[in-house]
mmCIF file of C-alpha atoms and ligand atoms in Angstrom:
data_model
loop_
_atom_site.group_PDB
_atom_site.id
_atom_site.type_symbol
_atom_site.label_atom_id
_atom_site.label_comp_id
_atom_site.label_asym_id
_atom_site.label_seq_id
_atom_site.Cartn_x
_atom_site.Cartn_y
_atom_site.Cartn_z
ATOM 1 C CA MET A 1 50.099 -16.933 -28.648
ATOM 2 C CA ILE A 2 46.953 -15.467 -27.158
ATOM 3 C CA ASP A 3 47.508 -13.987 -23.758
ATOM 4 C CA LEU A 4 44.232 -14.219 -22.037
ATOM 5 C CA PRO A 5 45.227 -12.815 -18.567
ATOM 6 C CA ASN A 6 46.341 -9.755 -20.444
ATOM 7 C CA ALA A 7 43.102 -9.509 -22.452
ATOM 8 C CA ASN A 8 41.098 -9.780 -19.191
ATOM 9 C CA LYS A 9 43.219 -7.095 -17.631
ATOM 10 C CA GLU A 10 42.646 -4.771 -20.665
ATOM 11 C CA PHE A 11 38.934 -5.539 -20.583
ATOM 12 C CA ILE A 12 38.619 -4.501 -17.000
ATOM 13 C CA LYS A 13 40.688 -1.454 -17.662
ATOM 14 C CA TYR A 14 38.332 -0.601 -20.625
ATOM 15 C CA VAL A 15 35.235 -1.044 -18.445
ATOM 16 C CA LYS A 16 36.747 1.223 -15.822
ATOM 17 C CA GLU A 17 36.417 4.127 -18.292
ATOM 18 C CA PHE A 18 32.584 3.812 -17.649
ATOM 19 C CA ASP A 19 30.461 4.385 -14.570
ATOM 20 C CA VAL A 20 31.088 1.166 -12.722
ATOM 21 C CA SER A 21 28.759 2.209 -9.956
ATOM 22 C CA ASN A 22 25.968 1.675 -12.520
ATOM 23 C CA SER A 23 24.782 -1.921 -12.092
ATOM 24 C CA ARG A 24 24.046 -2.268 -15.667
ATOM 25 C CA ILE A 25 27.712 -1.474 -16.579
ATOM 26 C CA LYS A 26 28.814 -4.066 -13.887
ATOM 27 C CA GLY A 27 26.262 -6.461 -15.056
ATOM 28 C CA LYS A 28 27.608 -6.495 -18.601
ATOM 29 C CA GLN A 29 31.216 -6.824 -17.263
ATOM 30 C CA ARG A 30 30.222 -9.935 -15.378
ATOM 31 C CA HIS A 31 28.118 -11.328 -18.268
ATOM 32 C CA SER A 32 31.232 -10.907 -20.613
ATOM 33 C CA ILE A 33 33.331 -12.938 -18.154
ATOM 34 C CA ARG A 34 30.855 -15.669 -17.807
ATOM 35 C CA VAL A 35 30.420 -15.921 -21.623
ATOM 36 C CA GLU A 36 34.176 -16.293 -21.802
ATOM 37 C CA ASN A 37 34.060 -19.272 -19.384
ATOM 38 C CA ILE A 38 31.017 -20.906 -21.111
ATOM 39 C CA SER A 39 32.913 -20.586 -24.380
ATOM 40 C CA LYS A 40 35.797 -22.467 -22.919
ATOM 41 C CA ILE A 41 33.570 -25.327 -21.815
ATOM 42 C CA ILE A 42 31.959 -25.604 -25.346
ATOM 43 C CA ALA A 43 35.399 -25.239 -27.053
ATOM 44 C CA GLU A 44 37.010 -27.966 -24.902
ATOM 45 C CA ASP A 45 34.140 -30.202 -25.620
ATOM 46 C CA LEU A 46 34.674 -29.699 -29.359
ATOM 47 C CA LYS A 47 38.241 -30.824 -28.833
ATOM 48 C CA LEU A 48 39.766 -27.553 -30.166
ATOM 49 C CA ASN A 49 43.471 -27.036 -29.730
ATOM 50 C CA GLN A 50 44.810 -24.705 -27.017
ATOM 51 C CA GLU A 51 45.113 -21.667 -29.253
ATOM 52 C CA GLU A 52 41.584 -22.160 -30.534
ATOM 53 C CA ILE A 53 40.153 -22.558 -27.000
ATOM 54 C CA LYS A 54 41.808 -19.206 -26.149
ATOM 55 C CA LEU A 55 40.370 -17.633 -29.283
ATOM 56 C CA ALA A 56 36.902 -18.858 -28.390
ATOM 57 C CA MET A 57 37.372 -17.438 -24.837
ATOM 58 C CA LEU A 58 38.699 -14.057 -26.129
ATOM 59 C CA ILE A 59 35.678 -13.750 -28.439
ATOM 60 C CA GLY A 60 33.401 -14.524 -25.515
ATOM 61 C CA LEU A 61 35.144 -11.857 -23.386
ATOM 62 C CA LEU A 62 34.829 -9.197 -26.140
ATOM 63 C CA HIS A 63 31.419 -10.023 -27.748
ATOM 64 C CA ASP A 64 29.378 -7.402 -25.818
ATOM 65 C CA ILE A 65 32.157 -4.616 -25.923
ATOM 66 C CA GLY A 66 29.613 -2.433 -27.666
ATOM 67 C CA ARG A 67 27.256 -2.514 -24.664
ATOM 68 C CA PHE A 68 29.200 -0.064 -22.607
ATOM 69 C CA GLU A 69 29.036 2.892 -25.027
ATOM 70 C CA GLN A 70 25.451 1.960 -25.666
ATOM 71 C CA GLU A 71 24.551 2.304 -21.963
ATOM 72 C CA LYS A 72 26.640 5.466 -21.704
ATOM 73 C CA GLN A 73 25.070 7.135 -24.786
ATOM 74 C CA TYR A 74 21.489 5.954 -24.726
ATOM 75 C CA HIS A 75 20.895 4.416 -21.298
ATOM 76 C CA THR A 76 19.322 1.305 -22.905
ATOM 77 C CA PHE A 77 20.245 -2.140 -24.174
ATOM 78 C CA ASN A 78 17.551 -2.089 -26.769
ATOM 79 C CA ASP A 79 19.367 -2.016 -30.176
ATOM 80 C CA LEU A 80 16.267 -0.655 -32.025
ATOM 81 C CA GLU A 81 16.330 2.477 -29.752
ATOM 82 C CA SER A 82 20.048 3.001 -30.054
ATOM 83 C CA PHE A 83 22.518 1.178 -32.396
ATOM 84 C CA ASP A 84 23.149 -2.426 -33.211
ATOM 85 C CA HIS A 85 25.609 -3.410 -30.379
ATOM 86 C CA GLY A 86 27.114 -6.207 -32.410
ATOM 87 C CA ASP A 87 27.941 -3.971 -35.403
ATOM 88 C CA TYR A 88 29.138 -1.295 -33.018
ATOM 89 C CA GLY A 89 31.374 -3.606 -31.077
ATOM 90 C CA ALA A 90 33.015 -4.996 -34.216
ATOM 91 C CA ASP A 91 33.772 -1.475 -35.319
ATOM 92 C CA LEU A 92 35.075 -0.472 -32.005
ATOM 93 C CA LEU A 93 37.398 -3.548 -31.989
ATOM 94 C CA LYS A 94 38.883 -2.621 -35.334
ATOM 95 C CA ARG A 95 40.477 0.283 -33.428
ATOM 96 C CA LEU A 96 41.120 -1.496 -30.068
ATOM 97 C CA ILE A 97 41.940 -5.157 -30.982
ATOM 98 C CA ARG A 98 45.728 -4.878 -30.571
ATOM 99 C CA ASN A 99 45.294 -4.115 -26.828
ATOM 100 C CA TYR A 100 43.767 -7.647 -26.586
ATOM 101 C CA ILE A 101 45.854 -9.680 -29.041
ATOM 102 C CA ASP A 102 49.310 -9.229 -30.594
ATOM 103 C CA THR A 103 48.802 -11.086 -33.821
ATOM 104 C CA ASP A 104 46.329 -9.892 -36.541
ATOM 105 C CA GLU A 105 45.714 -13.429 -37.907
ATOM 106 C CA TYR A 106 42.368 -13.861 -36.060
ATOM 107 C CA ASP A 107 41.136 -10.275 -36.605
ATOM 108 C CA ASN A 108 38.424 -11.114 -39.074
ATOM 109 C CA VAL A 109 37.197 -14.200 -36.968
ATOM 110 C CA ILE A 110 36.909 -11.870 -33.994
ATOM 111 C CA PHE A 111 35.189 -9.061 -35.728
ATOM 112 C CA GLU A 112 32.745 -11.375 -37.554
ATOM 113 C CA SER A 113 31.957 -13.380 -34.479
ATOM 114 C CA VAL A 114 31.135 -10.141 -32.520
ATOM 115 C CA ARG A 115 29.169 -8.604 -35.321
ATOM 116 C CA ASN A 116 27.051 -11.773 -35.818
ATOM 117 C CA HIS A 117 26.554 -12.663 -32.110
ATOM 118 C CA ASN A 118 23.277 -10.813 -31.763
ATOM 119 C CA LYS A 119 21.798 -11.224 -35.135
ATOM 120 C CA LEU A 120 18.707 -13.434 -35.733
ATOM 121 C CA ARG A 121 20.754 -15.314 -38.296
ATOM 122 C CA ILE A 122 24.389 -15.499 -39.037
ATOM 123 C CA ASP A 123 25.563 -13.872 -42.141
ATOM 124 C CA GLU A 124 25.691 -16.400 -44.937
ATOM 125 C CA ASN A 125 28.952 -14.947 -46.322
ATOM 126 C CA LEU A 126 31.238 -15.854 -43.455
ATOM 127 C CA ASN A 127 33.964 -18.275 -44.183
ATOM 128 C CA GLU A 128 34.134 -21.584 -42.292
ATOM 129 C CA GLN A 129 36.251 -20.566 -39.447
ATOM 130 C CA GLU A 130 34.285 -17.271 -38.915
ATOM 131 C CA ASN A 131 31.002 -19.231 -39.019
ATOM 132 C CA PHE A 132 32.335 -21.913 -36.450
ATOM 133 C CA PHE A 133 33.425 -19.215 -33.816
ATOM 134 C CA ALA A 134 30.292 -17.095 -34.386
ATOM 135 C CA LYS A 135 28.184 -20.098 -33.677
ATOM 136 C CA LEU A 136 30.129 -20.857 -30.494
ATOM 137 C CA VAL A 137 29.829 -17.357 -28.982
ATOM 138 C CA ARG A 138 26.172 -17.270 -29.929
ATOM 139 C CA ASP A 139 25.653 -20.487 -27.939
ATOM 140 C CA ALA A 140 27.642 -19.345 -24.922
ATOM 141 C CA ASP A 141 25.757 -15.874 -24.880
ATOM 142 C CA LYS A 142 22.404 -17.440 -25.035
ATOM 143 C CA LEU A 143 23.200 -19.893 -22.304
ATOM 144 C CA ASP A 144 24.258 -17.114 -20.061
ATOM 145 C CA ILE A 145 21.188 -15.015 -20.866
ATOM 146 C CA MET A 146 18.979 -17.911 -19.895
ATOM 147 C CA ASP A 147 20.905 -18.068 -16.509
ATOM 148 C CA GLU A 148 20.443 -14.404 -15.992
ATOM 149 C CA THR A 149 16.700 -14.770 -16.567
ATOM 150 C CA ILE A 150 16.690 -17.067 -13.593
ATOM 151 C CA ASN A 151 19.077 -15.348 -11.388
ATOM 152 C CA LEU A 152 19.144 -11.714 -12.242
ATOM 153 C CA PHE A 153 15.701 -10.276 -12.750
ATOM 154 C CA TYR A 154 14.538 -6.950 -11.340
ATOM 155 C CA LYS A 155 11.482 -7.236 -9.098
ATOM 156 C CA GLU A 156 9.491 -4.603 -10.850
ATOM 157 C CA THR A 157 10.100 -6.396 -14.325
ATOM 158 C CA GLU A 158 9.049 -9.711 -12.582
ATOM 159 C CA ASP A 159 5.702 -8.308 -11.546
ATOM 160 C CA LEU A 160 5.184 -7.032 -15.251
ATOM 161 C CA VAL A 161 5.879 -10.522 -16.428
ATOM 162 C CA ASN A 162 3.463 -12.141 -14.101
ATOM 163 C CA LYS A 163 0.671 -9.780 -15.228
ATOM 164 C CA SER A 164 1.370 -10.106 -18.973
ATOM 165 C CA ASP A 165 0.225 -12.381 -21.754
ATOM 166 C CA ILE A 166 2.004 -14.328 -24.563
ATOM 167 C CA SER A 167 1.134 -13.152 -28.131
ATOM 168 C CA ASP A 168 0.318 -15.363 -31.101
ATOM 169 C CA TYR A 169 3.168 -13.604 -32.797
ATOM 170 C CA THR A 170 5.667 -14.954 -30.331
ATOM 171 C CA MET A 171 3.846 -18.388 -30.133
ATOM 172 C CA ASN A 172 4.059 -19.056 -33.748
ATOM 173 C CA PHE A 173 7.841 -18.927 -33.622
ATOM 174 C CA VAL A 174 7.906 -21.480 -30.843
ATOM 175 C CA ARG A 175 5.444 -23.788 -32.663
ATOM 176 C CA ASN A 176 7.766 -23.546 -35.747
ATOM 177 C CA HIS A 177 10.930 -24.185 -33.598
ATOM 178 C CA GLN A 178 12.380 -20.887 -34.411
ATOM 179 C CA SER A 179 14.124 -18.062 -32.600
ATOM 180 C CA VAL A 180 11.719 -15.170 -32.231
ATOM 181 C CA ALA A 181 12.428 -12.298 -34.497
ATOM 182 C CA THR A 182 12.235 -8.760 -33.010
ATOM 183 C CA PRO A 183 8.960 -7.402 -34.329
ATOM 184 C CA LYS A 184 9.032 -3.995 -36.048
ATOM 185 C CA ASP A 185 5.344 -3.051 -35.664
ATOM 186 C CA VAL A 186 3.899 -5.473 -33.096
ATOM 187 C CA GLU A 187 3.894 -4.535 -29.457
ATOM 188 C CA ILE A 188 5.399 -7.436 -27.423
ATOM 189 C CA SER A 189 4.840 -8.034 -23.684
ATOM 190 C CA TYR A 190 7.317 -8.730 -20.894
ATOM 191 C CA LEU A 191 6.257 -12.311 -20.944
ATOM 192 C CA ASP A 192 6.907 -12.480 -24.720
ATOM 193 C CA GLY A 193 10.404 -11.332 -23.881
ATOM 194 C CA VAL A 194 10.898 -14.310 -21.474
ATOM 195 C CA VAL A 195 9.413 -16.725 -24.019
ATOM 196 C CA ARG A 196 11.946 -15.193 -26.623
ATOM 197 C CA THR A 197 14.623 -16.233 -24.278
ATOM 198 C CA ILE A 198 13.371 -19.759 -23.974
ATOM 199 C CA ALA A 199 13.117 -19.963 -27.761
ATOM 200 C CA PHE A 200 16.923 -19.516 -27.813
ATOM 201 C CA VAL A 201 17.016 -23.335 -27.593
ATOM 202 C CA PHE A 202 15.888 -23.513 -31.229
ATOM 203 C CA ASP A 203 19.011 -21.564 -32.195
ATOM 204 C CA LEU A 204 21.758 -23.511 -30.324
ATOM 205 C CA ASN A 205 24.399 -25.042 -32.479
ATOM 206 C CA TYR A 206 26.624 -27.377 -30.399
ATOM 207 C CA ARG A 207 25.820 -30.569 -28.472
ATOM 208 C CA LYS A 208 27.527 -29.382 -25.376
ATOM 209 C CA SER A 209 25.228 -26.377 -25.298
ATOM 210 C CA PHE A 210 22.197 -28.749 -25.189
ATOM 211 C CA GLU A 211 23.792 -30.699 -22.530
ATOM 212 C CA ILE A 212 24.475 -27.593 -20.308
ATOM 213 C CA LEU A 213 20.878 -26.505 -20.996
ATOM 214 C CA LYS A 214 19.520 -29.919 -19.778
ATOM 215 C CA GLU A 215 21.834 -30.212 -16.830
ATOM 216 C CA GLN A 216 20.868 -26.706 -15.703
ATOM 217 C CA ASN A 217 17.228 -27.314 -16.341
ATOM 218 C CA TYR A 218 17.026 -23.826 -17.833
ATOM 219 C CA ILE A 219 13.636 -24.258 -19.624
ATOM 220 C CA ASN A 220 11.743 -25.448 -16.480
ATOM 221 C CA ARG A 221 13.524 -23.180 -14.146
ATOM 222 C CA ILE A 222 12.797 -20.058 -16.239
ATOM 223 C CA ILE A 223 9.171 -21.028 -16.597
ATOM 224 C CA ASP A 224 8.724 -21.905 -12.989
ATOM 225 C CA ARG A 225 10.253 -18.752 -11.579
ATOM 226 C CA PHE A 226 7.234 -16.607 -12.569
ATOM 227 C CA ASN A 227 3.721 -16.661 -11.131
ATOM 228 C CA TYR A 228 1.346 -16.317 -14.085
ATOM 229 C CA LYS A 229 -1.755 -14.289 -13.274
ATOM 230 C CA ASN A 230 -3.258 -14.562 -16.805
ATOM 231 C CA LYS A 231 -5.114 -17.798 -17.624
ATOM 232 C CA HIS A 232 -4.333 -17.601 -21.315
ATOM 233 C CA ALA A 233 -0.588 -16.952 -20.496
ATOM 234 C CA LYS A 234 -0.622 -20.011 -18.253
ATOM 235 C CA GLU A 235 -1.943 -22.298 -21.120
ATOM 236 C CA TYR A 236 0.559 -20.789 -23.531
ATOM 237 C CA ILE A 237 3.606 -21.184 -21.185
ATOM 238 C CA GLU A 238 2.857 -24.877 -20.706
ATOM 239 C CA GLU A 239 2.700 -25.363 -24.441
ATOM 240 C CA VAL A 240 6.098 -23.594 -24.737
ATOM 241 C CA ARG A 241 7.452 -25.882 -21.982
ATOM 242 C CA LYS A 242 6.300 -29.010 -23.781
ATOM 243 C CA ILE A 243 7.554 -27.909 -27.197
ATOM 244 C CA ALA A 244 10.981 -26.676 -25.931
ATOM 245 C CA ASN A 245 11.666 -29.672 -23.826
ATOM 246 C CA LEU A 246 10.709 -32.104 -26.497
ATOM 247 C CA PHE A 247 12.983 -30.291 -28.920
ATOM 248 C CA VAL A 248 15.975 -30.457 -26.575
ATOM 249 C CA ASP A 249 15.300 -34.150 -25.730
ATOM 250 C CA GLU A 250 15.197 -34.966 -29.482
ATOM 251 C CA LYS A 251 18.504 -33.192 -30.070
ATOM 252 C CA LEU A 252 20.200 -35.109 -27.299
ATOM 253 C CA LYS A 253 18.944 -38.456 -28.605
ATOM 254 C CA ASN A 254 21.366 -38.549 -31.562
HETATM 255 FE FE1 FE2 B 301 25.272 -9.015 -26.958
#
């Protein structure tokens, strides 16, 4: 039996070891709990049994466990400037997992879901169960990041988005219905970062995720919350809106 109240208590205890007066630490704690809840909604829609629903929630709760050390050691959430927080989180959990769940029967599912949650693509070598739960946490995580883009955006960053442009590098992924790969040598703008979040729609897995996206009107709300000063950016963002909305409507047709 998975004891979720205990897991949540342990998680809060773990986060308390960090500087909780730092809004970035607090923010990741809240994000983790929201992803736990979104995972529940998707898992219930997929008609999983009670134990599997709890497993999906536990993975949601723990998916970003690597973020706290990342902020503490590097003061960044940029994996390229620090470490891969999915890999780090999975390794960390290899030591801490018994605090969160008594049985070891789901250890590999948990480790692989956490390790794969932030990758551009899921590792092809996962077994069916690992792949299923990895896809689920990826959806829940992406939906909450879209929500955060609307509700939790720093004023200074907002101004930088308003002034910036969209690159052809980013636009090509959108036109090909693909999640945007982090470029190694191309400089990307703040607005490219926002478009990258919108392009998460091309990498959602489950029907419920598309339904939530549509209900919450995430695509249009993200686009409409900025005030584009750049004429070229304005044209490109409308193209992004059209492509992304069409893609979602097509997914929901079947
Ligand atoms: Fe993450």
